Tab-separated table of C-alpha atoms in Angstrom:
chain	number	residue	atom	x	y	z
B	1	MET	CA	70.307	30.241	153.093
B	2	SER	CA	71.476	33.506	151.650
B	3	GLU	CA	70.844	32.177	148.122
B	4	GLU	CA	67.250	31.301	149.085
B	5	MET	CA	66.715	34.749	150.595
B	6	ASN	CA	68.071	36.414	147.449
B	7	GLU	CA	65.742	34.370	145.279
B	8	ILE	CA	62.784	35.448	147.410
B	9	GLU	CA	63.798	39.134	147.202
B	10	VAL	CA	64.272	39.281	143.465
B	11	ASN	CA	60.913	37.633	142.858
B	12	ASN	CA	59.160	39.745	145.478
B	13	TYR	CA	58.151	42.628	143.206
B	14	GLU	CA	54.672	43.990	143.706
B	15	ALA	CA	52.363	46.146	141.657
B	16	GLY	CA	53.484	49.752	141.947
B	17	ASP	CA	57.190	48.993	142.375
B	18	ARG	CA	59.727	50.886	140.292
B	19	VAL	CA	62.192	48.723	138.351
B	20	THR	CA	64.978	49.261	135.866
B	21	GLY	CA	65.195	47.107	132.760
B	22	THR	CA	66.881	46.755	129.377
B	23	VAL	CA	65.015	46.227	126.125
B	24	THR	CA	65.969	42.807	124.735
B	25	LYS	CA	63.343	42.435	122.012
B	26	VAL	CA	60.910	44.788	120.276
B	27	GLU	CA	57.806	43.044	118.959
B	28	GLU	CA	54.853	44.583	117.110
B	29	LYS	CA	52.531	44.921	120.103
B	30	GLN	CA	54.885	44.523	123.053
B	31	VAL	CA	58.470	44.910	124.253
B	32	ILE	CA	60.445	42.257	126.164
B	33	ILE	CA	62.439	43.659	129.091
B	34	ASP	CA	65.322	42.147	131.043
B	35	VAL	CA	64.399	43.372	134.521
B	36	LYS	CA	67.274	43.963	136.895
B	37	ASN	CA	67.288	41.600	139.881
B	38	SER	CA	64.449	39.489	138.491
B	39	LYS	CA	64.597	35.903	137.234
B	40	THR	CA	61.587	36.498	135.021
B	41	ASP	CA	61.330	38.730	131.983
B	42	GLY	CA	59.210	41.820	131.910
B	43	ILE	CA	56.547	42.477	129.302
B	44	LEU	CA	55.834	46.049	128.302
B	45	PRO	CA	52.549	46.197	126.310
B	46	ILE	CA	52.382	48.768	123.505
B	47	SER	CA	49.495	50.492	125.329
B	48	GLU	CA	51.844	51.197	128.250
B	49	LEU	CA	54.645	52.681	126.169
B	50	SER	CA	53.294	56.220	125.996
B	51	SER	CA	50.380	58.439	126.959
B	52	LEU	CA	49.883	58.973	123.231
B	53	HIS	CA	48.598	56.473	120.734
B	54	VAL	CA	51.454	54.323	119.383
B	55	GLU	CA	51.194	52.482	116.058
B	56	LYS	CA	54.251	50.272	116.588
B	57	ALA	CA	56.589	49.792	119.543
B	58	SER	CA	59.717	50.440	117.469
B	59	ASP	CA	58.570	54.078	117.098
B	60	VAL	CA	59.218	54.546	120.809
B	61	VAL	CA	62.009	52.155	121.950
B	62	ASN	CA	64.923	50.168	120.525
B	63	GLU	CA	66.808	47.078	121.643
B	64	GLY	CA	69.411	47.960	124.246
B	65	ASP	CA	67.466	50.931	125.663
B	66	GLU	CA	67.525	51.123	129.443
B	67	LEU	CA	64.153	52.100	130.859
B	68	GLU	CA	62.675	53.044	134.183
B	69	LEU	CA	59.387	51.191	134.581
B	70	GLU	CA	56.580	50.487	137.003
B	71	VAL	CA	55.229	47.026	137.806
B	72	LEU	CA	51.557	46.812	136.903
B	73	LYS	CA	51.014	43.107	137.595
B	74	VAL	CA	53.090	40.163	138.826
B	75	GLU	CA	52.501	36.891	136.970
B	76	GLU	CA	54.257	33.540	137.291
B	77	GLU	CA	55.872	33.822	133.891
B	78	ALA	CA	56.574	37.571	133.734
B	79	LEU	CA	56.206	41.029	135.190
B	80	ILE	CA	53.723	43.266	133.353
B	81	LEU	CA	55.322	46.697	133.174
B	82	SER	CA	54.451	50.300	132.275
B	83	LYS	CA	56.639	53.049	130.932
B	84	ARG	CA	53.663	55.392	130.552
B	85	LYS	CA	52.972	55.545	134.287
B	86	VAL	CA	56.603	56.365	135.147
B	87	ASP	CA	56.694	59.045	132.470
B	88	ALA	CA	53.497	60.517	133.875
B	89	LEU	CA	54.851	60.561	137.448
B	90	ASN	CA	58.066	62.212	136.265
B	91	ALA	CA	55.996	64.657	134.231
B	92	TRP	CA	53.952	65.656	137.284
B	93	ASP	CA	57.097	66.610	139.177
B	94	GLU	CA	58.188	68.799	136.291
B	95	LEU	CA	54.708	70.236	135.800
B	96	GLU	CA	54.381	71.126	139.483
B	97	ARG	CA	57.678	72.991	139.243
B	98	LYS	CA	56.497	74.875	136.159
B	99	PHE	CA	53.183	75.690	137.816
B	100	GLU	CA	54.839	77.096	140.942
B	101	SER	CA	57.337	79.186	138.959
B	102	GLN	CA	54.757	80.151	136.280
B	103	GLU	CA	57.283	79.128	133.663
B	104	VAL	CA	56.389	79.606	130.001
B	105	PHE	CA	57.018	76.505	127.860
B	106	GLU	CA	56.179	75.286	124.378
B	107	SER	CA	54.201	72.207	123.437
B	108	GLU	CA	52.429	70.827	120.409
B	109	VAL	CA	48.646	70.763	120.155
B	110	LYS	CA	47.795	67.073	119.752
B	111	ASP	CA	44.060	67.324	119.276
B	112	VAL	CA	41.108	69.707	118.953
B	113	VAL	CA	38.104	68.686	121.027
B	114	LYS	CA	34.814	70.254	121.971
B	115	GLY	CA	35.561	73.238	124.153
B	116	GLY	CA	39.278	73.542	123.532
B	117	LEU	CA	42.637	71.944	122.734
B	118	VAL	CA	44.507	68.891	124.042
B	119	VAL	CA	48.257	69.008	124.691
B	120	ASP	CA	50.520	66.075	125.600
B	121	LEU	CA	52.751	66.859	128.574
B	122	GLY	CA	53.431	63.264	129.588
B	123	VAL	CA	49.927	63.642	130.957
B	124	ARG	CA	46.933	65.217	129.276
B	125	GLY	CA	46.809	68.990	129.361
B	126	PHE	CA	43.647	70.881	128.400
B	127	VAL	CA	43.392	74.414	126.976
B	128	PRO	CA	39.818	75.792	127.259
B	129	ALA	CA	38.687	77.763	124.205
B	130	SER	CA	38.566	80.971	126.261
B	131	LEU	CA	42.246	80.579	127.178
B	132	VAL	CA	43.622	79.982	123.683
B	133	GLU	CA	43.808	83.592	122.446
B	134	ASP	CA	42.999	87.057	123.771
B	135	TYR	CA	40.394	87.424	121.026
B	136	PHE	CA	37.438	85.323	119.900
B	137	VAL	CA	38.301	82.303	117.705
B	138	GLU	CA	35.404	80.697	115.862
B	139	ASP	CA	37.175	77.625	114.454
B	140	PHE	CA	40.133	75.862	116.121
B	141	SER	CA	40.591	73.149	113.476
B	142	ASP	CA	43.846	74.596	112.137
B	143	TYR	CA	45.426	74.599	115.619
B	144	LYS	CA	46.096	70.833	115.533
B	145	GLY	CA	49.818	70.223	115.094
B	146	ARG	CA	50.757	73.809	115.950
B	147	THR	CA	53.328	74.495	118.659
B	148	LEU	CA	52.214	77.155	121.126
B	149	SER	CA	53.627	78.656	124.294
B	150	PHE	CA	51.725	77.975	127.503
B	151	LYS	CA	51.444	78.639	131.193
B	152	ILE	CA	49.842	76.227	133.641
B	153	VAL	CA	46.952	78.049	135.294
B	154	GLU	CA	45.442	75.125	137.202
B	155	LEU	CA	46.977	71.846	138.409
B	156	ASP	CA	45.328	69.050	140.436
B	157	LYS	CA	47.341	65.846	140.570
B	158	GLU	CA	44.653	63.875	142.414
B	159	LYS	CA	42.074	64.638	139.733
B	160	ASN	CA	44.690	64.325	136.974
B	161	ARG	CA	43.682	67.821	135.869
B	162	ILE	CA	45.983	70.314	134.125
B	163	ILE	CA	44.592	73.527	132.639
B	164	LEU	CA	46.850	75.485	130.308
B	165	SER	CA	46.613	79.007	128.899
B	166	HIS	CA	48.173	80.448	125.781
B	167	ARG	CA	46.171	83.619	126.287
B	168	ALA	CA	48.062	84.398	129.522
B	169	VAL	CA	51.369	84.230	127.652
B	170	VAL	CA	50.076	86.550	124.911
B	171	GLN	CA	48.803	89.058	127.480
B	172	ASP	CA	52.099	88.973	129.393
B	173	GLU	CA	54.017	89.624	126.174
B	174	LYS	CA	51.728	92.509	125.285
B	175	GLY	CA	52.085	93.920	128.795
B	176	GLN	CA	55.869	93.779	128.567
B	177	LYS	CA	55.834	95.380	125.130
B	178	LYS	CA	53.475	98.052	126.418
B	179	GLN	CA	55.814	98.861	129.307
B	180	GLU	CA	58.832	99.028	126.993
B	181	LEU	CA	56.919	101.407	124.729
B	182	LEU	CA	55.853	103.563	127.678
B	183	ASP	CA	59.485	103.787	128.791
B	184	SER	CA	60.758	104.719	125.327
B	185	ILE	CA	58.096	107.105	124.038
B	186	GLN	CA	58.935	110.807	124.240
B	187	GLN	CA	56.950	114.021	124.154
B	188	ASP	CA	56.812	115.694	120.688
B	189	GLN	CA	57.626	112.377	118.986
B	190	VAL	CA	55.708	111.805	115.731
B	191	LEU	CA	54.456	108.238	115.223
B	192	GLU	CA	52.206	106.280	112.905
B	193	GLY	CA	49.165	104.653	114.465
B	194	THR	CA	45.871	102.964	113.720
B	195	VAL	CA	42.506	104.297	114.874
B	196	GLN	CA	41.116	101.605	117.195
B	197	ARG	CA	37.841	103.073	118.436
B	198	LEU	CA	35.887	106.299	118.522
B	199	THR	CA	34.146	107.971	121.450
B	200	ASP	CA	32.204	111.207	121.851
B	201	PHE	CA	35.315	112.928	123.191
B	202	GLY	CA	37.926	111.688	120.731
B	203	ALA	CA	39.672	108.740	119.104
B	204	PHE	CA	41.883	106.033	120.585
B	205	VAL	CA	44.884	105.278	118.387
B	206	ASP	CA	47.110	102.181	118.647
B	207	ILE	CA	50.753	103.255	118.334
B	208	GLY	CA	52.335	99.807	118.466
B	209	GLY	CA	50.863	97.921	121.398
B	210	ILE	CA	49.430	100.756	123.448
B	211	ASP	CA	46.495	103.102	122.834
B	212	GLY	CA	46.737	106.859	123.113
B	213	LEU	CA	43.877	109.362	123.089
B	214	VAL	CA	43.466	112.010	120.425
B	215	HIS	CA	41.040	114.428	122.073
B	216	ILE	CA	38.348	115.813	119.762
B	217	SER	CA	40.060	119.220	119.943
B	218	GLN	CA	43.249	117.634	118.550
B	219	LEU	CA	41.696	115.938	115.529
B	220	SER	CA	41.728	118.926	113.173
B	221	HIS	CA	42.459	122.630	112.918
B	222	GLU	CA	38.787	123.050	112.127
B	223	HIS	CA	35.972	122.729	114.638
B	224	VAL	CA	34.868	119.075	114.875
B	225	GLU	CA	31.308	118.160	115.848
B	226	LYS	CA	32.019	114.450	116.237
B	227	PRO	CA	35.196	112.357	115.685
B	228	SER	CA	33.564	110.219	112.980
B	229	ASP	CA	33.453	113.343	110.777
B	230	VAL	CA	37.263	113.239	110.607
B	231	VAL	CA	38.452	109.631	111.143
B	232	LYS	CA	37.092	106.088	111.183
B	233	GLU	CA	38.198	102.837	112.812
B	234	GLY	CA	41.110	101.229	110.961
B	235	ASP	CA	42.486	104.505	109.557
B	236	LYS	CA	46.272	104.863	109.500
B	237	VAL	CA	47.166	108.261	110.950
B	238	GLN	CA	50.197	110.335	111.895
B	239	VAL	CA	50.131	111.477	115.510
B	240	LYS	CA	52.297	113.693	117.670
B	241	VAL	CA	52.861	112.791	121.333
B	242	LEU	CA	51.605	115.633	123.524
B	243	SER	CA	52.223	114.013	126.931
B	244	VAL	CA	53.015	110.663	128.586
B	245	ASP	CA	51.699	109.658	132.012
B	246	ARG	CA	53.707	106.490	132.711
B	247	ASP	CA	52.205	105.892	136.156
B	248	ASN	CA	48.639	105.795	134.825
B	249	GLU	CA	49.646	104.477	131.375
B	250	ARG	CA	48.012	107.385	129.569
B	251	ILE	CA	49.274	108.961	126.369
B	252	SER	CA	47.828	112.142	124.855
B	253	LEU	CA	48.188	112.430	121.096
B	254	SER	CA	47.429	114.975	118.399
B	255	ILE	CA	46.611	114.543	114.734
B	256	LYS	CA	46.165	118.301	114.321
B	257	GLU	CA	49.805	118.965	115.236
B	258	THR	CA	50.979	116.834	112.290
B	259	LEU	CA	48.827	118.680	109.743
B	260	PRO	CA	49.781	121.867	107.895
B	261	GLY	CA	48.787	124.884	109.985
B	262	PRO	CA	45.768	126.909	108.873
B	263	TRP	CA	48.015	129.968	108.514
B	264	GLN	CA	50.383	128.201	106.147
B	265	GLN	CA	50.341	130.007	102.756
B	266	VAL	CA	47.457	132.177	103.996
B	267	SER	CA	48.978	135.176	102.188
B	268	GLU	CA	48.173	133.416	98.901
B	269	LYS	CA	44.619	132.591	99.924
B	270	ALA	CA	43.834	136.001	101.430
B	271	GLN	CA	45.732	138.624	99.464
B	272	PRO	CA	45.405	142.330	100.343
B	273	GLY	CA	42.449	143.795	98.487
B	274	SER	CA	40.656	140.471	98.076
B	275	VAL	CA	37.079	140.059	99.248
B	276	LEU	CA	36.171	137.030	101.365
B	277	GLU	CA	33.125	135.737	103.140
B	278	GLY	CA	33.486	134.915	106.799
B	279	THR	CA	31.740	134.207	110.076
B	280	VAL	CA	31.811	136.513	113.078
B	281	LYS	CA	33.387	134.375	115.810
B	282	ARG	CA	33.975	136.836	118.644
B	283	LEU	CA	33.023	140.396	119.484
B	284	VAL	CA	35.327	142.469	121.662
B	285	SER	CA	35.327	146.123	122.662
B	286	TYR	CA	37.789	147.090	119.935
B	287	GLY	CA	36.357	145.084	117.053
B	288	ALA	CA	35.214	141.737	115.679
B	289	PHE	CA	37.122	138.548	114.881
B	290	VAL	CA	35.937	136.983	111.654
B	291	GLU	CA	36.909	133.464	110.471
B	292	VAL	CA	37.616	133.709	106.751
B	293	LEU	CA	39.389	130.334	106.286
B	294	PRO	CA	39.234	127.158	108.451
B	295	GLY	CA	41.163	128.068	111.586
B	296	VAL	CA	42.063	131.559	110.328
B	297	GLU	CA	40.508	134.582	112.014
B	298	GLY	CA	41.115	138.203	111.138
B	299	LEU	CA	40.326	141.365	113.048
B	300	VAL	CA	37.854	143.940	111.817
B	301	HIS	CA	38.795	146.937	113.950
B	302	ILE	CA	35.826	148.907	115.273
B	303	SER	CA	36.798	151.765	112.960
B	304	GLN	CA	36.458	149.356	109.987
B	305	ILE	CA	32.997	148.054	110.827
B	306	SER	CA	30.794	150.919	109.683
B	307	HIS	CA	30.928	154.415	108.175
B	308	LYS	CA	28.750	155.478	111.075
B	309	HIS	CA	30.258	156.087	114.457
B	310	ILE	CA	29.484	153.118	116.749
B	311	GLY	CA	30.196	152.701	120.443
B	312	THR	CA	30.624	148.925	120.405
B	313	PRO	CA	30.668	146.252	117.668
B	314	HIS	CA	27.565	144.692	119.278
B	315	GLU	CA	25.488	147.560	117.841
B	316	VAL	CA	25.779	146.222	114.283
B	317	LEU	CA	27.188	142.672	114.495
B	318	GLN	CA	26.443	139.441	116.309
B	319	GLU	CA	28.396	136.206	116.743
B	320	GLY	CA	27.664	133.629	114.047
B	321	GLN	CA	26.703	136.295	111.503
B	322	GLN	CA	27.935	135.837	107.927
B	323	VAL	CA	29.712	138.913	106.579
B	324	GLN	CA	31.765	139.986	103.601
B	325	VAL	CA	35.156	141.457	104.383
B	326	LYS	CA	37.962	143.072	102.482
B	327	VAL	CA	41.549	142.055	103.302
B	328	LEU	CA	43.590	145.112	104.312
B	329	ASP	CA	46.818	143.490	105.480
B	330	VAL	CA	48.306	139.980	105.962
B	331	ASN	CA	51.134	138.983	108.301
B	332	GLU	CA	51.598	135.222	107.967
B	333	ASN	CA	54.499	134.960	110.441
B	334	ASP	CA	52.642	136.766	113.235
B	335	GLN	CA	49.326	135.158	112.181
B	336	ARG	CA	47.600	138.517	111.860
B	337	LEU	CA	44.955	139.463	109.359
B	338	SER	CA	43.431	142.959	109.146
B	339	LEU	CA	39.977	143.144	107.617
B	340	SER	CA	37.347	145.737	106.767
B	341	ILE	CA	33.587	145.566	106.445
B	342	LYS	CA	33.221	149.318	105.932
B	343	ASP	CA	35.212	149.316	102.705
B	344	LEU	CA	32.550	147.160	101.061
B	345	GLN	CA	29.649	149.403	102.104
B	346	GLU	CA	28.475	152.507	100.236
B	347	LYS	CA	28.952	155.729	102.151
B	348	GLU	CA	25.562	157.011	103.242
B	349	PHE	CA	24.515	160.650	102.716
B	350	GLU	CA	26.045	162.850	105.388
B	351	GLU	CA	25.232	166.435	106.316
B	352	ILE	CA	27.354	168.702	104.125
B	353	THR	CA	29.689	170.799	106.191
B	354	ASP	CA	32.038	173.610	105.337
B	355	TYR	CA	34.926	171.265	104.502
B	356	ASP	CA	32.687	169.450	102.009
B	357	LEU	CA	32.170	172.570	99.856
B	358	PRO	CA	34.174	173.333	96.715
B	359	GLU	CA	37.105	175.694	97.242
B	360	GLU	CA	35.584	178.607	95.283
B	361	SER	CA	32.391	178.614	97.345
B	362	LYS	CA	34.059	178.897	100.712
B	363	GLY	CA	32.984	182.127	102.457
B	364	PHE	CA	29.453	182.016	101.035
B	365	GLN	CA	26.363	180.820	102.805
B	366	LEU	CA	24.699	177.721	101.491
B	367	GLY	CA	21.393	179.606	101.155
B	368	GLU	CA	22.998	182.239	98.951
B	369	MET	CA	24.371	179.568	96.636
B	370	ILE	CA	20.980	177.924	96.284
B	371	GLY	CA	19.318	181.332	95.751
B	372	ASP	CA	21.681	182.150	92.932
B	373	LYS	CA	20.941	178.826	91.284
B	374	LEU	CA	17.220	179.459	91.465
B	375	LYS	CA	17.601	182.922	89.927
B	376	ASN	CA	19.533	181.500	87.044
B	377	LEU	CA	16.839	178.915	86.485
B	378	GLY	CA	14.211	181.714	86.297
B	379	LYS	CA	15.907	183.461	83.465
């Protein structure tokens, strides 16, 4: 009785049952399996070996391999089995774990299709074109066969749907690199960067994974009308870190601070006694500041503006006016330049006073001197 019951049990497999079997023979289009606790052999068709296309069964299994299989169909002569379905079920368990933990994993791109990439994960995974990179890709043909890192961004077992993203991994890596850079960067540090984009108020420079702003006032020692007058996108530039706001991820940079100062070697360019042309930049009560070199202003003291007595510089000068000046004194270290406008002007006729007369004529009246001259002329 027990022997009859055992015979019924071992032959009572149904479609969907899990069985364990050993490969006894590998044929071209199928594999013969010795199924545990079954009096009949199992047949594993080549189409059920893998979720991928298989040219020959020997590429996947060998004689003696022990396999976990699923019964697809029960026939009188044999059990029709599937390895592909078991692999897929096992894969789903692993994929669900990776999805929940947002684990990053690598896989090979098996095919390029319309709208994206196909990846074999034991089941079919799809990477939409928009989730391949964090930039636009026109042609994906060279992605086939490449191994990329992915995250699962959508998983639906019932619909057999798995959406992967390589872009998410790239963005996470950039974010981590950005944070590391923010933590390491220091004020006054000098770095090399690349101009990424220009705005009306300055230039954004990539300094290795994070952009910093070079305000328009920090582009040059000279006055800048618009950033494109000084730099263009793609330029390699040296920048100095002015400040780092780690909370708001903002970095202020300066190109100007890395350039030679306008006062450097100014004593050679503006030697005492030399005559320069400049622009009146500012008028103050005690004189006028005149820019004679880019970023270099000198003071024309009120006493050096005109031979005439003036109450304020505004009487004879205005801002923006072009003037010629003579260099009186240069102090490069203190960034001081003394200039004169008066020294380049001819002295106008002034009323002759007693101290203007020759020594021998002092004590005589001017009228007497002129009278004597006239008498001499009449002789």
